[in-house]
XYZ file of C-alpha atoms in Angstrom:
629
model
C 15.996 -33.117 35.472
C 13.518 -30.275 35.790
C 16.239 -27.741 34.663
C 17.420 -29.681 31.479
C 13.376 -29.947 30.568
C 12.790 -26.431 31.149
C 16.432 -25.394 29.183
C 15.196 -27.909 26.527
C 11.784 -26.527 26.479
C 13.131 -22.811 26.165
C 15.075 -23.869 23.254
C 12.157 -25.490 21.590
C 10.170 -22.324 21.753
C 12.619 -20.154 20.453
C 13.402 -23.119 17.406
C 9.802 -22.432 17.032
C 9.341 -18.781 17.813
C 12.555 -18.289 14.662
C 10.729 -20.634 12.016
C 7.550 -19.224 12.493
C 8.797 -15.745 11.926
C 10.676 -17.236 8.689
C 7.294 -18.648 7.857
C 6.045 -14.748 7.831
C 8.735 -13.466 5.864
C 8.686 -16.026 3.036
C 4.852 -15.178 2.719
C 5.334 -11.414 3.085
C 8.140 -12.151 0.747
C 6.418 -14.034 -1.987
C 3.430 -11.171 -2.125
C 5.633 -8.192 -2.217
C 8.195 -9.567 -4.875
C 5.269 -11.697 -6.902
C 5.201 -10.222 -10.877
C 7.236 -7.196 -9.505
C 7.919 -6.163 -13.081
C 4.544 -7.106 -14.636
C 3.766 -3.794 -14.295
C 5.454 -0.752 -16.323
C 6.432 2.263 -14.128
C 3.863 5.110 -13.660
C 4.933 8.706 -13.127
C 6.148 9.216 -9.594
C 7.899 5.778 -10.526
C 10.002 7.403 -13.533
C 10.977 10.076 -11.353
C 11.945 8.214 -8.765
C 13.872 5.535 -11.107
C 15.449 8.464 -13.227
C 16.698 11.120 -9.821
C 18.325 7.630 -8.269
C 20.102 7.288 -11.804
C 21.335 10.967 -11.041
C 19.604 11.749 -14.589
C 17.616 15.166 -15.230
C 14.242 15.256 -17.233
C 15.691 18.542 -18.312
C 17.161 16.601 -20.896
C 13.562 15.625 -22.626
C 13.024 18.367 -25.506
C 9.577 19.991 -24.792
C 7.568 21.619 -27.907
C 8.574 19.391 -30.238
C 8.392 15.675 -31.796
C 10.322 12.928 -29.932
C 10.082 9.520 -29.892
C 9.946 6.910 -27.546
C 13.698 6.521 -27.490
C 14.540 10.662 -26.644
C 11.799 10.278 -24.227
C 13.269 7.693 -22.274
C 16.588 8.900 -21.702
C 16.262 10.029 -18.041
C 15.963 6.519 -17.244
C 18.814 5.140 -19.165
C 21.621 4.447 -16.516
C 25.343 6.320 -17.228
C 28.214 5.428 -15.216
C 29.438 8.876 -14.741
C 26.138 9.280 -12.534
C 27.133 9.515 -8.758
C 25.412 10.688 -5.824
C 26.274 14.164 -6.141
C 24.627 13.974 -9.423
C 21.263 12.549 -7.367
C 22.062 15.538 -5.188
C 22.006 17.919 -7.770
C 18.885 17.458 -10.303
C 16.877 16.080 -7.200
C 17.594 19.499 -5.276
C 16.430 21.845 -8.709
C 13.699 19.908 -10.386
C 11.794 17.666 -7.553
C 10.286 18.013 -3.518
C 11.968 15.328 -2.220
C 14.322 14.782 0.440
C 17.573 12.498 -0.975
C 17.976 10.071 1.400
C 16.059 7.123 -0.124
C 17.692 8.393 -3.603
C 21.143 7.827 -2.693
C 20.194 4.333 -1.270
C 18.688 3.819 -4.590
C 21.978 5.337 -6.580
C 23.837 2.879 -4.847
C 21.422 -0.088 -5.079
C 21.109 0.036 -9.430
C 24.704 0.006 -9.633
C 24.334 -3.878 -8.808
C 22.159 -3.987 -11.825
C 22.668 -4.365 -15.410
C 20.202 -2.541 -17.588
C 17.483 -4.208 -20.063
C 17.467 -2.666 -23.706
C 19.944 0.226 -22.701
C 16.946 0.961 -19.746
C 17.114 0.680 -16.127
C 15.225 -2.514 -14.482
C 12.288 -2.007 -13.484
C 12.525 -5.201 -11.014
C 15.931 -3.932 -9.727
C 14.109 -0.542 -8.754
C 11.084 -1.874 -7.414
C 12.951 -4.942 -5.322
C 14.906 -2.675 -3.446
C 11.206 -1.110 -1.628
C 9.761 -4.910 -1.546
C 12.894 -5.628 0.238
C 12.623 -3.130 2.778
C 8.321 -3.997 2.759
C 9.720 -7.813 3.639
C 12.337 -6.274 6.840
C 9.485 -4.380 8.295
C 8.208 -7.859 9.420
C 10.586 -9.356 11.534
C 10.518 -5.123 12.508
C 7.366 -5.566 13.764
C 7.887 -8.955 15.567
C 10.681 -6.846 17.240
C 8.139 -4.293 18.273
C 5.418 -6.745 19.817
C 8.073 -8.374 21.898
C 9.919 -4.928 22.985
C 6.392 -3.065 23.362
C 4.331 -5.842 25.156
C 6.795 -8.552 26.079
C 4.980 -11.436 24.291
C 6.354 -13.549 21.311
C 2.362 -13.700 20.733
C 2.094 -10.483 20.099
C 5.077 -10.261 18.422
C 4.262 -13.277 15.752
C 0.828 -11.966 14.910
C 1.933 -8.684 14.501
C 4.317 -9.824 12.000
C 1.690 -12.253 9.917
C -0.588 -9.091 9.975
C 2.277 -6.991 8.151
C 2.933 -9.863 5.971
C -0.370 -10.230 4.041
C -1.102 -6.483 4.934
C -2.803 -5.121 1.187
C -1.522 -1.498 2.026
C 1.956 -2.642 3.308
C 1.782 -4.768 -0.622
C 0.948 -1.809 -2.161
C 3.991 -0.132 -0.998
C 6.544 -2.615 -1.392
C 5.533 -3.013 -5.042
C 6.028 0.200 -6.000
C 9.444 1.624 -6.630
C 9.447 4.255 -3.902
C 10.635 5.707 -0.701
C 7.520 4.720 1.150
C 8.555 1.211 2.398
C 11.683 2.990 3.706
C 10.017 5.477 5.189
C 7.710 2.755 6.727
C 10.476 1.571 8.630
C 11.648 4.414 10.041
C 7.763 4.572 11.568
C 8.508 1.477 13.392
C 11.627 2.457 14.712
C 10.645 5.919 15.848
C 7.501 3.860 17.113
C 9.410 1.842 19.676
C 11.497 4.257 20.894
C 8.935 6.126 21.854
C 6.850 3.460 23.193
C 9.928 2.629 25.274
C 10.503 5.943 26.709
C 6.630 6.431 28.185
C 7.436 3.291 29.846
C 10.394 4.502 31.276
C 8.757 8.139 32.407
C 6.241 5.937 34.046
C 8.969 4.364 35.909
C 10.328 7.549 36.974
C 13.656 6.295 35.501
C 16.266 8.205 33.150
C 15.925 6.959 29.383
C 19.563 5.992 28.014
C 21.819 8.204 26.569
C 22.094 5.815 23.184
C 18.247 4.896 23.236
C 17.917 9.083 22.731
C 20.968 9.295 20.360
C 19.536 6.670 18.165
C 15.899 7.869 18.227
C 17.186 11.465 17.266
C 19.218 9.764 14.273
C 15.738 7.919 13.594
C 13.778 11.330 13.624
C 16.466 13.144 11.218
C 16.609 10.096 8.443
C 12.677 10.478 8.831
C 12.966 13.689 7.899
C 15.352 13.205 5.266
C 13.234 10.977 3.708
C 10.045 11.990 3.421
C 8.696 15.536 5.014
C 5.403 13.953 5.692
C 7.572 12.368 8.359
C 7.231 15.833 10.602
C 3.614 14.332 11.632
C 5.064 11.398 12.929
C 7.237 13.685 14.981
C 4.849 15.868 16.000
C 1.793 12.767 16.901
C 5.185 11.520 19.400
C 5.252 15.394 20.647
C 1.956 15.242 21.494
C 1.858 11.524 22.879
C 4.483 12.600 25.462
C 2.568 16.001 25.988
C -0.097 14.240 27.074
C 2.234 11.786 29.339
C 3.908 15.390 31.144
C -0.002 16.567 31.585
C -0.382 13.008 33.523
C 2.837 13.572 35.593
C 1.613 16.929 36.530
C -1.538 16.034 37.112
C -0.579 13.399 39.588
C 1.831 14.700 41.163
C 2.111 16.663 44.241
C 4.807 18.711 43.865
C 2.787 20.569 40.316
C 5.052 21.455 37.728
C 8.436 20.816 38.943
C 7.796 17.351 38.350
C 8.657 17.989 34.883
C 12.122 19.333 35.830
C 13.154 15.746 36.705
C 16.025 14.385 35.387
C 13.942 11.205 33.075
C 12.122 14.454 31.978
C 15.287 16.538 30.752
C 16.740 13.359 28.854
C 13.703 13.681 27.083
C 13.847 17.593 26.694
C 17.354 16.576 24.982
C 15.919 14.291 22.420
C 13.319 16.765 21.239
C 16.051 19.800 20.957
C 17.708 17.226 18.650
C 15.380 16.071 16.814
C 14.460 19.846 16.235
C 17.813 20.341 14.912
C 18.314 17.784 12.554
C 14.946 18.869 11.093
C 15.839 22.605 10.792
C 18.249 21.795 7.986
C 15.147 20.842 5.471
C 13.189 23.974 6.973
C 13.902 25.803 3.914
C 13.379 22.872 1.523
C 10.148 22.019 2.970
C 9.444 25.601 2.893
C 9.179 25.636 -1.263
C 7.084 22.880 -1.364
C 3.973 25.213 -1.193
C 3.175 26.313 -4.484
C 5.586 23.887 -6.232
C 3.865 22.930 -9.445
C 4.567 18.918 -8.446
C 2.396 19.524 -5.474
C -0.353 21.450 -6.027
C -2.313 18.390 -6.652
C -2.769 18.289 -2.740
C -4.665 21.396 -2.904
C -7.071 20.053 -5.402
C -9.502 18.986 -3.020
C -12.386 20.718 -1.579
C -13.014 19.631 1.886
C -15.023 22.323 2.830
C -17.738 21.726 0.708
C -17.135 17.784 0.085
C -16.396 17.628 3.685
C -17.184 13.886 4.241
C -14.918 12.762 1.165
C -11.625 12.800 3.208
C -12.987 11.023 5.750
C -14.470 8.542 3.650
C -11.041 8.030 1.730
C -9.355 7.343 5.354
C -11.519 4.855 6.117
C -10.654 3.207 2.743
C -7.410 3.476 3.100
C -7.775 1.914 6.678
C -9.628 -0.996 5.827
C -7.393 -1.241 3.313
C -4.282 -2.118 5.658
C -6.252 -5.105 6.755
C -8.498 -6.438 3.662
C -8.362 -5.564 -0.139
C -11.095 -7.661 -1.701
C -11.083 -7.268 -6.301
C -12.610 -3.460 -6.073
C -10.197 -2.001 -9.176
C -13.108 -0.045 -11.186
C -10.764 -0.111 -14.308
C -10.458 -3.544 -14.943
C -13.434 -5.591 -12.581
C -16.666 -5.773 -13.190
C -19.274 -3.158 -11.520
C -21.124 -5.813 -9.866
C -17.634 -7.697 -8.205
C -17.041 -4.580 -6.857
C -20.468 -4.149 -5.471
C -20.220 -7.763 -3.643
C -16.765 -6.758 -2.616
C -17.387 -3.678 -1.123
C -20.688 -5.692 0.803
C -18.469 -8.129 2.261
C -16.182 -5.824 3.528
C -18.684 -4.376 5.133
C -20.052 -7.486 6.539
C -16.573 -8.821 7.371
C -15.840 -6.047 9.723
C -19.206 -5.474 11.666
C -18.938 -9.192 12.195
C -15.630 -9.155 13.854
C -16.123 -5.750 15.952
C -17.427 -7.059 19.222
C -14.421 -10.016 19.206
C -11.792 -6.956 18.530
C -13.636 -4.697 21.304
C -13.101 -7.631 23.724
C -9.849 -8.219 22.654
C -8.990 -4.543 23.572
C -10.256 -4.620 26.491
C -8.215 -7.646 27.771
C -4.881 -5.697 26.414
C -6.175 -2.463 28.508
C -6.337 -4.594 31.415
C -2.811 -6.118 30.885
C -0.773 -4.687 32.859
C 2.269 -5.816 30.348
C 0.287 -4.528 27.529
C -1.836 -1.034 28.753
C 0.949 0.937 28.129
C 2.222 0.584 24.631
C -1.417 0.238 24.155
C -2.551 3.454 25.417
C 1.084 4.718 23.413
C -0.466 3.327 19.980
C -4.003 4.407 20.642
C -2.892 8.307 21.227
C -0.354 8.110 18.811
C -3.199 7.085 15.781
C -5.595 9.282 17.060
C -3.076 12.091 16.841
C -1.190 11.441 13.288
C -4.716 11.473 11.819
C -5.867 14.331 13.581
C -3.026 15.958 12.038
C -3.759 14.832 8.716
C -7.465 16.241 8.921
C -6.139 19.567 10.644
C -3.795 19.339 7.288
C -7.113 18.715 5.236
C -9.900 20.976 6.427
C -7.080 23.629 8.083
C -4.642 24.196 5.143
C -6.398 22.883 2.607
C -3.859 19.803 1.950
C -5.654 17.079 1.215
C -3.560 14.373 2.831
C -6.469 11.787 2.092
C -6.033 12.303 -1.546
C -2.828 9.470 -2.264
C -2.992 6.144 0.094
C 0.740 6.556 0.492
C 0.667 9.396 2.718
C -1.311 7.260 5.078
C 2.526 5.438 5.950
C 2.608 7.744 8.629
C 0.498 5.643 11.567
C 0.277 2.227 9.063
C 2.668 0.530 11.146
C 0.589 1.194 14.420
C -2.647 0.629 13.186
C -0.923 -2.952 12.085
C 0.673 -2.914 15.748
C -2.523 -2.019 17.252
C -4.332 -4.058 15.554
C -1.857 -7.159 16.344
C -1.975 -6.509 19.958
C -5.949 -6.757 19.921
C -5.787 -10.142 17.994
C -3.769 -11.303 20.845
C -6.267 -10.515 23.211
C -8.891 -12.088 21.162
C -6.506 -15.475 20.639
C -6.397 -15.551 24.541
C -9.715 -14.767 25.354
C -11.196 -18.165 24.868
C -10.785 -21.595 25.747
C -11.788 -24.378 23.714
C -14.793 -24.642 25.669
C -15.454 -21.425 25.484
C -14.911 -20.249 28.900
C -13.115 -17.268 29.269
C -9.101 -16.222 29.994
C -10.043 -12.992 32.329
C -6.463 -11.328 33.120
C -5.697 -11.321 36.903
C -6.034 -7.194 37.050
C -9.490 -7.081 35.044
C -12.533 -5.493 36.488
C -15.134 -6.407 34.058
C -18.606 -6.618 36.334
C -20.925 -9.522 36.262
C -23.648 -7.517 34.606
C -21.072 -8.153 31.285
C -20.975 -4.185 31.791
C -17.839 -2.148 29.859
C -14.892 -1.201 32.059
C -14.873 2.551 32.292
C -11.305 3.096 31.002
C -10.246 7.105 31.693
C -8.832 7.226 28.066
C -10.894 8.985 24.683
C -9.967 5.690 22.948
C -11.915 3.814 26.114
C -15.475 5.463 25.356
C -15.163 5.832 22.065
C -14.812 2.151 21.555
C -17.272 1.600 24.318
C -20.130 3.857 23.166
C -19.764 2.053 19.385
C -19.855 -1.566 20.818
C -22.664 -3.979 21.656
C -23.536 -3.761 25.178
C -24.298 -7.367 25.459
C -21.026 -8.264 24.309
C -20.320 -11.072 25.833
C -23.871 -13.084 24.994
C -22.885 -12.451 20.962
C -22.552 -16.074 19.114
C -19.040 -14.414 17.629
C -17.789 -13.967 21.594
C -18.159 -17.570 21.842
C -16.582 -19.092 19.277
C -13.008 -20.060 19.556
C -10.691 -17.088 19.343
C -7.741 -18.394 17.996
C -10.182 -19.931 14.882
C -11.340 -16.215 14.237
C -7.326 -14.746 14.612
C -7.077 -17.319 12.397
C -10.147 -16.191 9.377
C -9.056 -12.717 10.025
C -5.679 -13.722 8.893
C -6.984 -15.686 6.031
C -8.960 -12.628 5.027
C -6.155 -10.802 5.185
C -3.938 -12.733 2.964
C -6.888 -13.051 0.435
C -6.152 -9.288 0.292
C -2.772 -9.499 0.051
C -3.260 -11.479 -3.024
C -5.770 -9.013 -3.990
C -3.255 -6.345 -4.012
C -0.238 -8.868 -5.736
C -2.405 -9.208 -8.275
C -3.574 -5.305 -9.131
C -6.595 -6.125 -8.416
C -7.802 -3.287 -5.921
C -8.693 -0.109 -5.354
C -5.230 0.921 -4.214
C -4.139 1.793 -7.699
C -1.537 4.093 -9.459
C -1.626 4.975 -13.063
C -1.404 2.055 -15.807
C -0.071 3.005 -19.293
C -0.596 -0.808 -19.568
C -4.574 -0.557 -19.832
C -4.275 2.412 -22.492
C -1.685 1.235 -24.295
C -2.693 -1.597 -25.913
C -6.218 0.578 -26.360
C -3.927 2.626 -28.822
C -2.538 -0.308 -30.027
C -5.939 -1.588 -31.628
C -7.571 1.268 -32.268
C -4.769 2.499 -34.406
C -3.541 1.527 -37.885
C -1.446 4.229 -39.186
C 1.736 5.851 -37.249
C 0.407 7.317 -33.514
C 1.153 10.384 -32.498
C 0.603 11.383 -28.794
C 0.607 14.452 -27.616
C -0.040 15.938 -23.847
C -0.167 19.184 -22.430
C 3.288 20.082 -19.664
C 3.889 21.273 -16.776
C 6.516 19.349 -14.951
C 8.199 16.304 -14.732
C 4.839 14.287 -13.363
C 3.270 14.884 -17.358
C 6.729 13.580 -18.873
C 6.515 10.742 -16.720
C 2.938 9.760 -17.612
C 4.121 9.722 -20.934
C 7.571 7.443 -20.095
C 5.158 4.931 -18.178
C 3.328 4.204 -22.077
C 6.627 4.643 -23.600
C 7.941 1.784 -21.621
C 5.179 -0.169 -22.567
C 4.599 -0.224 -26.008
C 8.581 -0.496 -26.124
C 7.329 -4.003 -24.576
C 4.769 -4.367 -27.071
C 7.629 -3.783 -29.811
C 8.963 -7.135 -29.247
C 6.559 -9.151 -29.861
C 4.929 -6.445 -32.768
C 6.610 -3.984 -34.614
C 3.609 -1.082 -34.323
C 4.730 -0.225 -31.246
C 8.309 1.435 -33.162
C 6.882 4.041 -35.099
C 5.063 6.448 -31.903
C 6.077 9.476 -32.022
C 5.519 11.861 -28.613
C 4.409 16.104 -28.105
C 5.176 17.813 -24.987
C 3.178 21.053 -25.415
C 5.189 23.194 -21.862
C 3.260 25.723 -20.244
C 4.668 29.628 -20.809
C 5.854 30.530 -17.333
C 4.858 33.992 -17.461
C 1.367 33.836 -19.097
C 0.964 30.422 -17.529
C -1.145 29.531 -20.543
C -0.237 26.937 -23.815
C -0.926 29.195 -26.711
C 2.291 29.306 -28.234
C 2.859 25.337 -27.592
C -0.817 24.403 -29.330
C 0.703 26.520 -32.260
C 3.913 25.108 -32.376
C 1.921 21.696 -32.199
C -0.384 22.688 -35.307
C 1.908 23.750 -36.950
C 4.254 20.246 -36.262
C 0.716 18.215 -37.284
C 0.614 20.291 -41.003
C 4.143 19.185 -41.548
C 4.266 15.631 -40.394
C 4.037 12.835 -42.665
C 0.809 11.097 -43.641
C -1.698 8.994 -42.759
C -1.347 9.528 -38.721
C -3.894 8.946 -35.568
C -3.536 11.643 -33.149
C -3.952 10.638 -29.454
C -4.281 14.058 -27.186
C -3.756 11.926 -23.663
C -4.680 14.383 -20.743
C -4.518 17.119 -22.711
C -5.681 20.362 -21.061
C -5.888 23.061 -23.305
C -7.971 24.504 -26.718
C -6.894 22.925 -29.557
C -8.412 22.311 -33.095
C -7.141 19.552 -34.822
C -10.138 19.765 -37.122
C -8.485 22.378 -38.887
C -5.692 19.945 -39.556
C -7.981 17.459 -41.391
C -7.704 15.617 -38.299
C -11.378 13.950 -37.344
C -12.050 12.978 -33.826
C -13.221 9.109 -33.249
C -13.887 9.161 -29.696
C -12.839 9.398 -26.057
C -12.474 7.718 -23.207
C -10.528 7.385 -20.135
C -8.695 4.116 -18.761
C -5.853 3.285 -16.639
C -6.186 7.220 -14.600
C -5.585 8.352 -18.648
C -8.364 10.625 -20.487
C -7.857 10.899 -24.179
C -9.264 11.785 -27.506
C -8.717 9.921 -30.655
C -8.063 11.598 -34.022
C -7.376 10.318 -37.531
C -5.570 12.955 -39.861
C -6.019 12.246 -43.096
C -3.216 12.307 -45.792
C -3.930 15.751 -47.384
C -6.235 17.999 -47.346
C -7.971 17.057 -50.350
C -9.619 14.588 -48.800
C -13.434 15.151 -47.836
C -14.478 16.752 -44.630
C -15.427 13.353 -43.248
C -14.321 10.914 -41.094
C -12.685 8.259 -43.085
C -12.600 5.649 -40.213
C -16.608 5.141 -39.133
């Protein structure tokens, strides 16, 4: 009898344990795929949409009028386009490594097009689809790291609602992909400290796969080299232990769990050497010398301010978006985050310390906390060091997302388990907490930083008492309030939107519009596709948005200046037929449309867009004034 209760009882909990996690991904699923096309695409977007067409911006005529149609080509779908096209323009005209690309090739093929253009759902599902598999990926992890379904089920409703793992998966790019890879690279290496502990050899296919892991890393994003270099120096630190401890000194490290390892790196090394000189043209590649716009050497405290944005952002994402909330909601929202996080810190240093006491859980803990602490030391080494401003985009933070998530999961766990429902406390069986309520002195950086920053009366704070599965619980809540947050475009984690400026243009104009911009790769054409795209939308339902006619003025590659496009461009705006309103959208370089009987009517900046407005009159016998005050 006891065997058939404990059988049925096993297969009650795992009933459970699979709903549950279904329960996660139909609520990670809903956020991500929410309005997915409410939005139209922003400039990394178009590039990404038109290189996975195997389409070249080459094709967009620069110095001279276009209109919306001409200017949308690269993301018109041909079915001559294979992956050796992707190959091709992705390899001359962008940074990127073509893995993710030749998913995406492969993925719009299953989609028709809308209006002769590729959909802008199809492109961004594929990313919210790969944002939704990262949470049964991380339910995978918590069981495999710390053997507990707990774990496991909380990191997965973390990821779920996560605002940052939203913002991702709602935006057609590699980064949800890459995300992935994270977690996979993540518990392999997890798994192999636990097996050097053991003294035992790691398996042959455990270091096969995490090689194969390492190299699509690579070949997806190059940012992926810290996350191979933060696991370097996590099992660094793990030989430095061995050594330490050991009697025998260094030949320790000549064991045979040691050279498995030795094997892994040496091919990982090699299936990274074939991007060397790929990543090598990077510097000074005009798509990515916005990283070096940054000063952290005078602004030094900026980049560490943006990380912890882009932190707290991973967990909570209250309505902060400066371009379309209210000053004063983003005051209160900022406050409450604030709040909201003091409030829980002495519950999550609590919770910590029960997981460092765990003896199932110290390890992948102590895995996670040196593996964080190194990716973003390698980010601000990046930062203050190079002068490549890592902090500057909150994608490049995918690199230790997943483990903050994980770490952050395995803490909650702590803090679910930590109280009764009378309050009495679960102490593990190993802990060593004195009665004076005193910190356990941990030998680990992570152990006195947290210790020196938390309450030393911990344990007598009105928080510490309450129930802890009630405050998993909140913190959950918060974090799905965030995740709605970031569904809804309402945060700080924004991209460009040609959908605030365009209908600006809309109203503000009433003859033809002509925009012009100033060139100097792909990034500026696709600024100009995102508003294309959306007053093609506008179109339907009004016929003003059919008549917009668009200026590339390129950048001379020797004198690196625009003199002889702002002259073709003058000379275009005498010629052109009139009445007109001339929009110069992020235009940076001297021009005088004055002497065009053009007169300016302000300027402004919305949606990440500045502009000036000018109306040209029909002739130039019109008087020197503006006609539209």
């Amino acid at each position: 009898m006891s065997s058939r209760y404990w059988l049925k009882n096993q297969i009650q909990n795992r009933c459970f344990d699979w709903l549950l996690l279904l329960i996660w991904i139909g609520i990670g699923g809903i956020l991500r795929f929410a309005f997915l096309a409410a939005l139209p695409p922003w400039t990394d977007e178009c590039a990404t949409i038109a290189f996975s067409l195997g389409n070249s911006f080459l094709s967009v005529p620069l110095n001279s009028l276009i209109n919306s149609d001409v200017l949308l080509e690269p993301l018109m779908p041909l079915p001559d386009r294979g992956i050796d096209l992707v190959m091709e323009h992705l390899m001359a005209e962008s940074t990127h490594p073509p893995v993710y690309f030749v998913l995406a090739n492969l993925w719009m093929k299953l989609f028709s097009t809308l209006d002769g253009l590729a959909s802008i759902w199809a492109a961004r599902a594929l990313p919210a689809l790969l944002g939704v598999a990262s949470i049964p990926a991380m339910f995978g992890l918590g069981c495999l790291a710390f053997r507990s379904r707990l774990v496991g089920h909380i990191m997965a409703g973390m990821m779920a609602v996560s605002p940052y793992g939203i913002f991702l998966a709602r935006d057609a790019r590699h980064y949800t992909w890459a995300s992935l890879l994270v977690i996979a690279s993540l518990s392999c290496l997890i798994y192999t400290v636990t097996v050097v502990k053991r003294k035992e050899i790691l398996p042959g296919w455990i270091g096969f796969v995490w090689v194969v892991i390492n190299s699509l890393g690579m070949a997806t994003h190059y940012f992926f080299s810290l996350v191979i270099c933060a696991a370097g120096i996590v099992l660094l630190s793990q030989a430095g232990q061995d050594w330490q401890r050991s009697k025998v000194g260094w030949p320790i490290l000549a064991k045979p769990y040691w050279r498995r390892i030795y094997g892994v790196g040496i091919g990982t090394i090699f299936g990274c050497l074939v991007w060397l000189p790929t990543f090598q043209s990077i510097n000074g590649s005009e798509p990515t010398n916005w990283i070096y716009d940054g000063n952290p050497t005078v602004e030094w405290f900026a980049p560490i301010g943006r990380l912890g944005m882009w932190m707290a952002s991973m967990v909570l994402l209250l309505p902060s978006a400066i371009t379309i909330v209210p000053t004063l909601i983003v005051v209160i929202s900022g406050l409450v985050t604030i709040v909201f996080f003091v409030s829980i810190w002495p519950s999550l240093v609590r919770g910590w310390q029960i997981q460092r006491e765990n003896p199932d859980a110290y390890v992948a803990v102590e895995v996670l906390e040196r593996y964080i602490i190194s990716t973003i030391a390698l980010s601000l080494l990046f930062t203050y060091g190079l002068g490549m401003d890592l902090t500057l985009a909150a994608r490049f933070q995918f690199v230790y997302f997943p483990a903050i998530i994980a770490w952050l999961g395995v803490i909650l766990a702590g803090v679910w388990e930590s109280h009764q429902p009378n309050g009495q406390e679960l102490a593990s069986p190993t802990a060593k907490i004195d009665k004076g309520h005193n910190f356990v002195q941990l030998p680990s950086f992570m152990s006195r930083l947290i210790s020196r920053l938390s309450i030393a009366s911990l344990p007598n704070s009105q928080l510490i008492r309450e129930n802890g599965k009630r405050l998993v619980t909140c913190i959950w809540l918060m974090g799905l309030l965030g995740g709605l947050t970031a569904t809804g475009n309402l945060g700080y984690l924004q991209n460009h939107r040609p959908d605030i400026l365009a209908p600006i243009i809309q109203q503000k104009s009433h003859h033809p519009i002509f925009i012009a911009t100033t060139h100097k790769h792909h990034g500026q054409t696709g600024r100009m596709m995102g508003l294309a795209w959306k007053f093609k939308q506008l179109s339907h339902s009004n016929s003003s948005g059919s008549d917009i006619k668009f200026f590339l003025a390129d950048r001379e590659a020797t004198t690196r200046t625009y003199t002889k496009a702002v002259a073709i461009l003058q000379k275009t705006l005498s010629q052109i037929e009139r009445p007109l309103d001339l929009w110069l959208i992020d235009f940076r370089a001297p021009i005088e449309p004055e002497s065009q009987d053009c007169f300016p009517d302000g300027r402004g900046w919305a949606g990440e867009y500045k502009y000036k407005l000018y109306h040209c009159l029909q002739d130039a016998s019109h008087p020197s004034s503006p006609p539209y005050r």
